[in-house]
mmCIF file with all atom_site columns, C-alpha atoms in Angstrom:
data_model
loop_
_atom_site.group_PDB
_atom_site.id
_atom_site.type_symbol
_atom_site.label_atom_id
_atom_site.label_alt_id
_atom_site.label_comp_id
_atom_site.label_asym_id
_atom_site.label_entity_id
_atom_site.label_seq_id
_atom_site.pdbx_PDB_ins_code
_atom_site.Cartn_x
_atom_site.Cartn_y
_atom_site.Cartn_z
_atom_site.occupancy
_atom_site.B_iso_or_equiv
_atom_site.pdbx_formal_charge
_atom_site.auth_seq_id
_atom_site.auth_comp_id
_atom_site.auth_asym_id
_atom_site.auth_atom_id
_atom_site.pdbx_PDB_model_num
ATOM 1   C CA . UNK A 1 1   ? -3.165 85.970  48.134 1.00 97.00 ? 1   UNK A CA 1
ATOM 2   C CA . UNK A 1 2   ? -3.624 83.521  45.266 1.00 98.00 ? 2   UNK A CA 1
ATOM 3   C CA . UNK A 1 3   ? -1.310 80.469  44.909 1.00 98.00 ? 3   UNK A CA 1
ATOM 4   C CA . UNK A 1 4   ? -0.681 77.645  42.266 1.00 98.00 ? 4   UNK A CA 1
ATOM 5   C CA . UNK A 1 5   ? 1.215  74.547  42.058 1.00 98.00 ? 5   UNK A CA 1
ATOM 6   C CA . UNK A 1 6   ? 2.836  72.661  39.199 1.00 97.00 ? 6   UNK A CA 1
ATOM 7   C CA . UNK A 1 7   ? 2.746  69.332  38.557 1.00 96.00 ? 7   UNK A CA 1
ATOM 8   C CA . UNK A 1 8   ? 6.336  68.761  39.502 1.00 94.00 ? 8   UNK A CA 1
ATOM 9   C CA . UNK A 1 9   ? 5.794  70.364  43.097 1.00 91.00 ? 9   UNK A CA 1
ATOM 10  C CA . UNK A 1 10  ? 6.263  73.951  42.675 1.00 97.00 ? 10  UNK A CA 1
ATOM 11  C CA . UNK A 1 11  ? 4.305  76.810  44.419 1.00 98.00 ? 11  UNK A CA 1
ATOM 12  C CA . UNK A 1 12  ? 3.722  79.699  42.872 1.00 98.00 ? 12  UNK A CA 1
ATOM 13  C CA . UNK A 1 13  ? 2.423  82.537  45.459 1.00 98.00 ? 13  UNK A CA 1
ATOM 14  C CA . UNK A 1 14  ? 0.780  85.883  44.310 1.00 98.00 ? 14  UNK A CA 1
ATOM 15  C CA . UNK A 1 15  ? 0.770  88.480  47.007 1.00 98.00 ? 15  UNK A CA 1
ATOM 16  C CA . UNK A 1 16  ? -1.840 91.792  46.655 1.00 98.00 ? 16  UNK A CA 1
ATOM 17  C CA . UNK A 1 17  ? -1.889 94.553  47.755 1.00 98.00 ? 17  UNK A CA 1
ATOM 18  C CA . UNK A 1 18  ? -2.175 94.326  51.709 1.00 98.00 ? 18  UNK A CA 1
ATOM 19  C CA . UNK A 1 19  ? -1.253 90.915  52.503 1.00 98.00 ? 19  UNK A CA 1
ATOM 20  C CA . UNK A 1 20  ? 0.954  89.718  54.796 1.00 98.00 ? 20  UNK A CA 1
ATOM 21  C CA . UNK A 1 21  ? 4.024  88.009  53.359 1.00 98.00 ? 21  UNK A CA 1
ATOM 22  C CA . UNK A 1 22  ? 5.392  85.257  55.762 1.00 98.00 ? 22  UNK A CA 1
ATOM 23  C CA . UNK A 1 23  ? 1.737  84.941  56.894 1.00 98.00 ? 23  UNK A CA 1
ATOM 24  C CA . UNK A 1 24  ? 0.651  84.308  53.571 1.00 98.00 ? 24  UNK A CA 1
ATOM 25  C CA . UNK A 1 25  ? 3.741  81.731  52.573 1.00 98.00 ? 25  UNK A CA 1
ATOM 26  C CA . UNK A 1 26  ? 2.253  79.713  56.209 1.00 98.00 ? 26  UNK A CA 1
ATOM 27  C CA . UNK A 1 27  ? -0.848 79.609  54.488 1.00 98.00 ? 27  UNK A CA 1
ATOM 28  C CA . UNK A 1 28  ? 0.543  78.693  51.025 1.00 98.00 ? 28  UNK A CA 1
ATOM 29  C CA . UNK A 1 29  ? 2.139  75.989  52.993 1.00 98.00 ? 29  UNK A CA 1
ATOM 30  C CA . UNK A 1 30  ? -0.622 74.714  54.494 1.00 98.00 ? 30  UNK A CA 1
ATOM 31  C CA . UNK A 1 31  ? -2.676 74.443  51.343 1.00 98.00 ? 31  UNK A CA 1
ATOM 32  C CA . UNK A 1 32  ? -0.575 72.352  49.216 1.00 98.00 ? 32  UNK A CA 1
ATOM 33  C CA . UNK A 1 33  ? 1.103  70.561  52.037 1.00 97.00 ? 33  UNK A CA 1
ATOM 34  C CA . UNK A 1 34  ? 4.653  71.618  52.069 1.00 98.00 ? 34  UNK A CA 1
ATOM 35  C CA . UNK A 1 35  ? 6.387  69.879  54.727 1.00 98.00 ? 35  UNK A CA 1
ATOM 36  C CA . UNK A 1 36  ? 10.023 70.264  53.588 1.00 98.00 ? 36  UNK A CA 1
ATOM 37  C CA . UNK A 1 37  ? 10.725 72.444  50.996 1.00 98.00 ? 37  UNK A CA 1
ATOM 38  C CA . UNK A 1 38  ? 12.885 75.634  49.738 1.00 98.00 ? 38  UNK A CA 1
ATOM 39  C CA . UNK A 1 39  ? 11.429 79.433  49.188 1.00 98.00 ? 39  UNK A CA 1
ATOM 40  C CA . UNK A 1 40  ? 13.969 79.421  46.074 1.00 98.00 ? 40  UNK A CA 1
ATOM 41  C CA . UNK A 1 41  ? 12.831 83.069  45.017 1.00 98.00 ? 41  UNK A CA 1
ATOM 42  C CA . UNK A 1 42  ? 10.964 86.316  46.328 1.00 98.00 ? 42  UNK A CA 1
ATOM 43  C CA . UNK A 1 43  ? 10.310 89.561  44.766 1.00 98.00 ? 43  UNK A CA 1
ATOM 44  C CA . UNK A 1 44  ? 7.996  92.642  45.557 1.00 98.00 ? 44  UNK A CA 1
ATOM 45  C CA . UNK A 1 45  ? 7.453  95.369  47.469 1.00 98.00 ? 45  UNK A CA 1
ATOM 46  C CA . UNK A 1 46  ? 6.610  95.999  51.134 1.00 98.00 ? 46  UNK A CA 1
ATOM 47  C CA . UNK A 1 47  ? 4.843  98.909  52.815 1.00 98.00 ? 47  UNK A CA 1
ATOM 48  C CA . UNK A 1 48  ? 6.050  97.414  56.394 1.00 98.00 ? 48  UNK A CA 1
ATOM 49  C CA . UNK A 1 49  ? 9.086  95.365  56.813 1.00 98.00 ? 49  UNK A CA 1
ATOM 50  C CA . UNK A 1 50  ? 9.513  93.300  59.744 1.00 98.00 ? 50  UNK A CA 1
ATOM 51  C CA . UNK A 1 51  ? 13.217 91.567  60.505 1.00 98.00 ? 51  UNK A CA 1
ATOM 52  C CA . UNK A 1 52  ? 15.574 90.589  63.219 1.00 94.00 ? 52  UNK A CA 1
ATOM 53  C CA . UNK A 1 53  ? 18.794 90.024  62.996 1.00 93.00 ? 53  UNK A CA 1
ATOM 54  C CA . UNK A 1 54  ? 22.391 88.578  65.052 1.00 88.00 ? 54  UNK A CA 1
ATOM 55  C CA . UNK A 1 55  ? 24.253 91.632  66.053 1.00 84.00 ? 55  UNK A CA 1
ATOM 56  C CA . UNK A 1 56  ? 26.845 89.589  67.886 1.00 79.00 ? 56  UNK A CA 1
ATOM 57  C CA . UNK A 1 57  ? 29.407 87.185  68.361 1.00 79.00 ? 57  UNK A CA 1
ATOM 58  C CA . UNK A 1 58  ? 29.402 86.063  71.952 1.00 79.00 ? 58  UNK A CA 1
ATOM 59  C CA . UNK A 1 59  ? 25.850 84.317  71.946 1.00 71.00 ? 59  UNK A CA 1
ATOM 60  C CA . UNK A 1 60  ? 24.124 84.738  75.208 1.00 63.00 ? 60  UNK A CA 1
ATOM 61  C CA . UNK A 1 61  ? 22.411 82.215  76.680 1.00 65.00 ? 61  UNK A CA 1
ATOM 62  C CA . UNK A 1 62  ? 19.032 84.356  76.711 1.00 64.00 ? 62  UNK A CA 1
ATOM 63  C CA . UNK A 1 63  ? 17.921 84.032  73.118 1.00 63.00 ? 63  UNK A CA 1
ATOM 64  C CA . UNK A 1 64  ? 16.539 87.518  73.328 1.00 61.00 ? 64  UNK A CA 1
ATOM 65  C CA . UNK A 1 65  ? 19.475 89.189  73.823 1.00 69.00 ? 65  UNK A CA 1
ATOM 66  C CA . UNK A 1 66  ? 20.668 87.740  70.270 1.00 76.00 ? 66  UNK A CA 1
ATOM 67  C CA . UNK A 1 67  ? 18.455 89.574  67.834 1.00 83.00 ? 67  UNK A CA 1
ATOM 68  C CA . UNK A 1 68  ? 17.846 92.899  66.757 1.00 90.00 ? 68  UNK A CA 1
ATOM 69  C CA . UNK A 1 69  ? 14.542 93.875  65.622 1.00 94.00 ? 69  UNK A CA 1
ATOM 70  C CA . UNK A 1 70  ? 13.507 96.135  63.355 1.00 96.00 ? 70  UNK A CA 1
ATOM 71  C CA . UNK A 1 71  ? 10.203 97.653  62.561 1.00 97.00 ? 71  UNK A CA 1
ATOM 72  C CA . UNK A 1 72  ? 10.761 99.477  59.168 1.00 98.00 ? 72  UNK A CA 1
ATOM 73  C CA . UNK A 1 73  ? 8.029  101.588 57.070 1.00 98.00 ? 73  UNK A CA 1
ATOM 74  C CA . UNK A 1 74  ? 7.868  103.230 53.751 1.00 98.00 ? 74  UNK A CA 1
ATOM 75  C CA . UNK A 1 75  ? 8.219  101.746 50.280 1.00 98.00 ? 75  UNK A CA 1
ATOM 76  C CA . UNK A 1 76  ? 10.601 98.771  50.282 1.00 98.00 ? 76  UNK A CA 1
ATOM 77  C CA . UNK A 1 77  ? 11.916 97.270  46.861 1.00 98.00 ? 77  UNK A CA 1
ATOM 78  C CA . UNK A 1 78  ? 12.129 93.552  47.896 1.00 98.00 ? 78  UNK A CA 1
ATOM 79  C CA . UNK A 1 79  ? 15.678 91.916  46.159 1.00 97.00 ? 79  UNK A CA 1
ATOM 80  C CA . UNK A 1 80  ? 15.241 88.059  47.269 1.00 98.00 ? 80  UNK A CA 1
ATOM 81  C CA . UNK A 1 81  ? 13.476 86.283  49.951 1.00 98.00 ? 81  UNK A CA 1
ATOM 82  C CA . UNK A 1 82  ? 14.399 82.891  50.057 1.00 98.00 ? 82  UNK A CA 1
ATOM 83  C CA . UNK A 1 83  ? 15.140 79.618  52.798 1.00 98.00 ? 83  UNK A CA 1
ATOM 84  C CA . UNK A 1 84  ? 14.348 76.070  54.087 1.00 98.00 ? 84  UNK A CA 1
ATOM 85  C CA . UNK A 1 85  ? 10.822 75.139  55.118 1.00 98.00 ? 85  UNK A CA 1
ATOM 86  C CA . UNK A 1 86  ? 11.194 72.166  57.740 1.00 98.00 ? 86  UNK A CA 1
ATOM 87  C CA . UNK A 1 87  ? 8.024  70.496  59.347 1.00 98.00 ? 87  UNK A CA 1
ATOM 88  C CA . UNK A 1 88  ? 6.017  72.775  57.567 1.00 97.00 ? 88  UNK A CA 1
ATOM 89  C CA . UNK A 1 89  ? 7.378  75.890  59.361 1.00 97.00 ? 89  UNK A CA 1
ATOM 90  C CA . UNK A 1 90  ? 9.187  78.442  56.896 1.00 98.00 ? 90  UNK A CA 1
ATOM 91  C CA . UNK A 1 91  ? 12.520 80.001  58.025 1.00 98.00 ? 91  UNK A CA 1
ATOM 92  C CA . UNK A 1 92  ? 13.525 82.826  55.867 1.00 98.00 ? 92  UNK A CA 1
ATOM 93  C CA . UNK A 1 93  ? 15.454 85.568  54.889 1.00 98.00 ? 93  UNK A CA 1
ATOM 94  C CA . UNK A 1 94  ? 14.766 88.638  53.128 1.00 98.00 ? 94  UNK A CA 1
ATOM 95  C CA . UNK A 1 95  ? 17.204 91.779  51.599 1.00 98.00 ? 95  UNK A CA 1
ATOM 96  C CA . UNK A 1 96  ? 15.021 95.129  50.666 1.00 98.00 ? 96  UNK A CA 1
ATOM 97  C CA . UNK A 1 97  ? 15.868 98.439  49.117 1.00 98.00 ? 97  UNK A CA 1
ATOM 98  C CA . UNK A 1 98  ? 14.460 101.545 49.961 1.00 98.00 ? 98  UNK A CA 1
ATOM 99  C CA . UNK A 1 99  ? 16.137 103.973 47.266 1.00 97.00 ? 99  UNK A CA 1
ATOM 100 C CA . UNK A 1 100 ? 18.991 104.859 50.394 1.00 97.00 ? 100 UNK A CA 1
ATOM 101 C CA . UNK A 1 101 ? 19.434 101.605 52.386 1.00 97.00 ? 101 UNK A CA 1
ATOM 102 C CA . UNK A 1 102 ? 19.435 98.035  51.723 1.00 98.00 ? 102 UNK A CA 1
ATOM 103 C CA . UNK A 1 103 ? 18.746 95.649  54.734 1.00 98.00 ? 103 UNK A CA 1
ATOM 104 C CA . UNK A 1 104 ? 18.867 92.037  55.148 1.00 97.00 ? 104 UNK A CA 1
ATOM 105 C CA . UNK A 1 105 ? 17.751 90.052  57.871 1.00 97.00 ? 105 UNK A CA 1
ATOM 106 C CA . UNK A 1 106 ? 14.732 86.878  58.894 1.00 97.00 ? 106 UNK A CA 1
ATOM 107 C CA . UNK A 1 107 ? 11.801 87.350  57.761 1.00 98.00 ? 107 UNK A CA 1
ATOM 108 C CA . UNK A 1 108 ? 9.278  88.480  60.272 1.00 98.00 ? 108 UNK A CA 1
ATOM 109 C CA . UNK A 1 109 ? 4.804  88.448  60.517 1.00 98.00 ? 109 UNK A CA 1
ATOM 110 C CA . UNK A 1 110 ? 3.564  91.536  59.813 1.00 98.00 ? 110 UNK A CA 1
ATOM 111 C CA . UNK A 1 111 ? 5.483  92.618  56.433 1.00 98.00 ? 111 UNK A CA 1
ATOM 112 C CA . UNK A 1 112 ? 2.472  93.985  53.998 1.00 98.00 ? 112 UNK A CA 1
ATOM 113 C CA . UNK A 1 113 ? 2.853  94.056  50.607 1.00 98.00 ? 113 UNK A CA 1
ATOM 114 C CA . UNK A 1 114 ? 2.942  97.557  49.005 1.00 98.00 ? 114 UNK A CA 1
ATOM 115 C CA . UNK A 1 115 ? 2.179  96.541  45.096 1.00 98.00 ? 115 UNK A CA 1
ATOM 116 C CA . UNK A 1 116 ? 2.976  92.965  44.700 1.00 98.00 ? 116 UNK A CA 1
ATOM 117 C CA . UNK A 1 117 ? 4.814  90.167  45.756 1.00 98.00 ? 117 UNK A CA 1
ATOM 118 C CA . UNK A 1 118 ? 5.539  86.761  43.957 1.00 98.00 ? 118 UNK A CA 1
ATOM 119 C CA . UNK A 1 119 ? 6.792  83.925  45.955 1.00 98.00 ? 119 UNK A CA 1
ATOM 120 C CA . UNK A 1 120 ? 8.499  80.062  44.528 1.00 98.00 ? 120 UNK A CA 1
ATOM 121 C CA . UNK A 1 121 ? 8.454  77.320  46.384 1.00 98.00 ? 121 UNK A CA 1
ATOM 122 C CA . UNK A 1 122 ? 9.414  74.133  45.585 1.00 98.00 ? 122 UNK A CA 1
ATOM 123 C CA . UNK A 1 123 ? 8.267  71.079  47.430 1.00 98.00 ? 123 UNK A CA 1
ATOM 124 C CA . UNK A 1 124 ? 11.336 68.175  48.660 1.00 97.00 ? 124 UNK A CA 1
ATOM 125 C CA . UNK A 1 125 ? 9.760  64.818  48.427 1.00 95.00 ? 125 UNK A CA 1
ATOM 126 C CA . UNK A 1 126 ? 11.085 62.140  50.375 1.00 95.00 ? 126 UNK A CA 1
ATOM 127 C CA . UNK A 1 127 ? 12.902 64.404  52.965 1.00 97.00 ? 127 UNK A CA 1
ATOM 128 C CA . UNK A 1 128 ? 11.718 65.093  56.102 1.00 97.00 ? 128 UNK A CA 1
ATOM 129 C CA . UNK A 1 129 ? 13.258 67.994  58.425 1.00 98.00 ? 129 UNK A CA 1
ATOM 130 C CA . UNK A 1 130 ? 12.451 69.749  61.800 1.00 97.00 ? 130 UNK A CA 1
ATOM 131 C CA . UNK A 1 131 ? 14.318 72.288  63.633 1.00 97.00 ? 131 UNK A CA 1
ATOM 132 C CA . UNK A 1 132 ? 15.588 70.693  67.524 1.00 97.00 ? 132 UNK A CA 1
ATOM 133 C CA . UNK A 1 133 ? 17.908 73.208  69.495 1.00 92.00 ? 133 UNK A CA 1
ATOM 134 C CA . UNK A 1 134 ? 21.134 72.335  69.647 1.00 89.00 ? 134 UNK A CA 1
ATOM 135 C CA . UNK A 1 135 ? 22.355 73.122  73.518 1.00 85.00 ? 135 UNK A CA 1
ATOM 136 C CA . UNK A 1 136 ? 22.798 76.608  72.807 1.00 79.00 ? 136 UNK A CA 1
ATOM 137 C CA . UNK A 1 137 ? 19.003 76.569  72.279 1.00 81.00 ? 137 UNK A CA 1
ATOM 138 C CA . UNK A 1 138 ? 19.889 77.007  68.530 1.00 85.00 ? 138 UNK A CA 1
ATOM 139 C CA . UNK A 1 139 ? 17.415 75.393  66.236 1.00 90.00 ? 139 UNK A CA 1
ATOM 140 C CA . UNK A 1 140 ? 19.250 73.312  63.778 1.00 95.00 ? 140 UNK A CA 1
ATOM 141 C CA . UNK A 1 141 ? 18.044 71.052  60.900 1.00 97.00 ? 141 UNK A CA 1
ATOM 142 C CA . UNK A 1 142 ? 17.819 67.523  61.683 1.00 97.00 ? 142 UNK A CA 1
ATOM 143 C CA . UNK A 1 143 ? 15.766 64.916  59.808 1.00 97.00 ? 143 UNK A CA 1
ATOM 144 C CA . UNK A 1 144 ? 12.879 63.283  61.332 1.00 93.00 ? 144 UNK A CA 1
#
C-alpha cells in the first residue's frame, strides 16, 4: 500500500498486489488523520471478497440475525467502493463483477487485492461525526 495526499485534503490510496483493502483504507486513515471524511471512489480487483449484507425487513433485535455474510473467491472486477468515514472509522460499500455475477454489499477485512486497487478519499474539515446506536442498536451518524 502506498498513499498520497493533496494539498486540498485528498487521499490518494494505491493498493498491490496482496493487500488488504478496508485494512489498508484504516491505515490510510490513520496516516493522514482522516477523522470525517468520504471514500468518493474505488476501483480494482479482488482475489477474496468479504461482504455482509440486510436480507430482511423485520429487523431483529439480535444484530446478528440481520446480515448475511459472504465469503467470495476468484477474480473480482471491483465497480465502486465508496462511503462516510466518521471518528476515523470507515463504513463502506462495495459492488464487484466476476464475469457472471455482480454483488454489492459493506465492505468487510480480509478482501485482497488481485492486481490493483486505487482508493479517493477526501478529508471534511470542520465536521465532526461518530456513529451512536439508535435504540434498535443501529449506528447512525450524529455529530460530536
Amino acid at each position: 500500500m502506498n498513499s498520497f495526499e493533496s494539498d486540498d485534503g485528498h487521499v490518494i490510496v494505491r493498493l498491490d498486489r496482496g493487500d488488504l483493502a478496508l485494512e489498508s483504507i484504516e491505515r490510510a486513515c490513520t496516516t493522514h488523520e482522516v477523522d470525517t471524511g468520504a471514500v468518493v471512489t474505488g476501483i480494482g480487483t479482488f482475489s477474496t471478497l468479504n461482504i455482509h449484507y440486510v436480507d430482511r425487513t423485520d429487523l431483529p433485535d439480535e444484530q446478528t440475525d440481520r446480515n448475511v455474510s459472504r465469503e467470495l473467491t476468484g477474480a473480482w472486477e471491483v465497480t465502486d467502493i465508496n462511503g462516510v468515514i466518521a471518528n476515523g472509522e470507515p463504513h463502506l460499500h462495495v459492488t464487484a463483477f466476476d464475469g457472471d455475477r455482480t454483488v454489492g454489499g459493506h465492505l468487510e477485512q480480509g478482501c485482497e487485492i488481485n492486481v490493483l486497487g486505487e482508493i479517493t478519499i477526501r478529508k471534511l474539515p470542520g465536521l465532526e461525526l461518530e456513529r451512536r446506536p439508535n435504540d434498535r442498536q443501529i449506528l447512525q451518524l450524529k455529530r460530536r
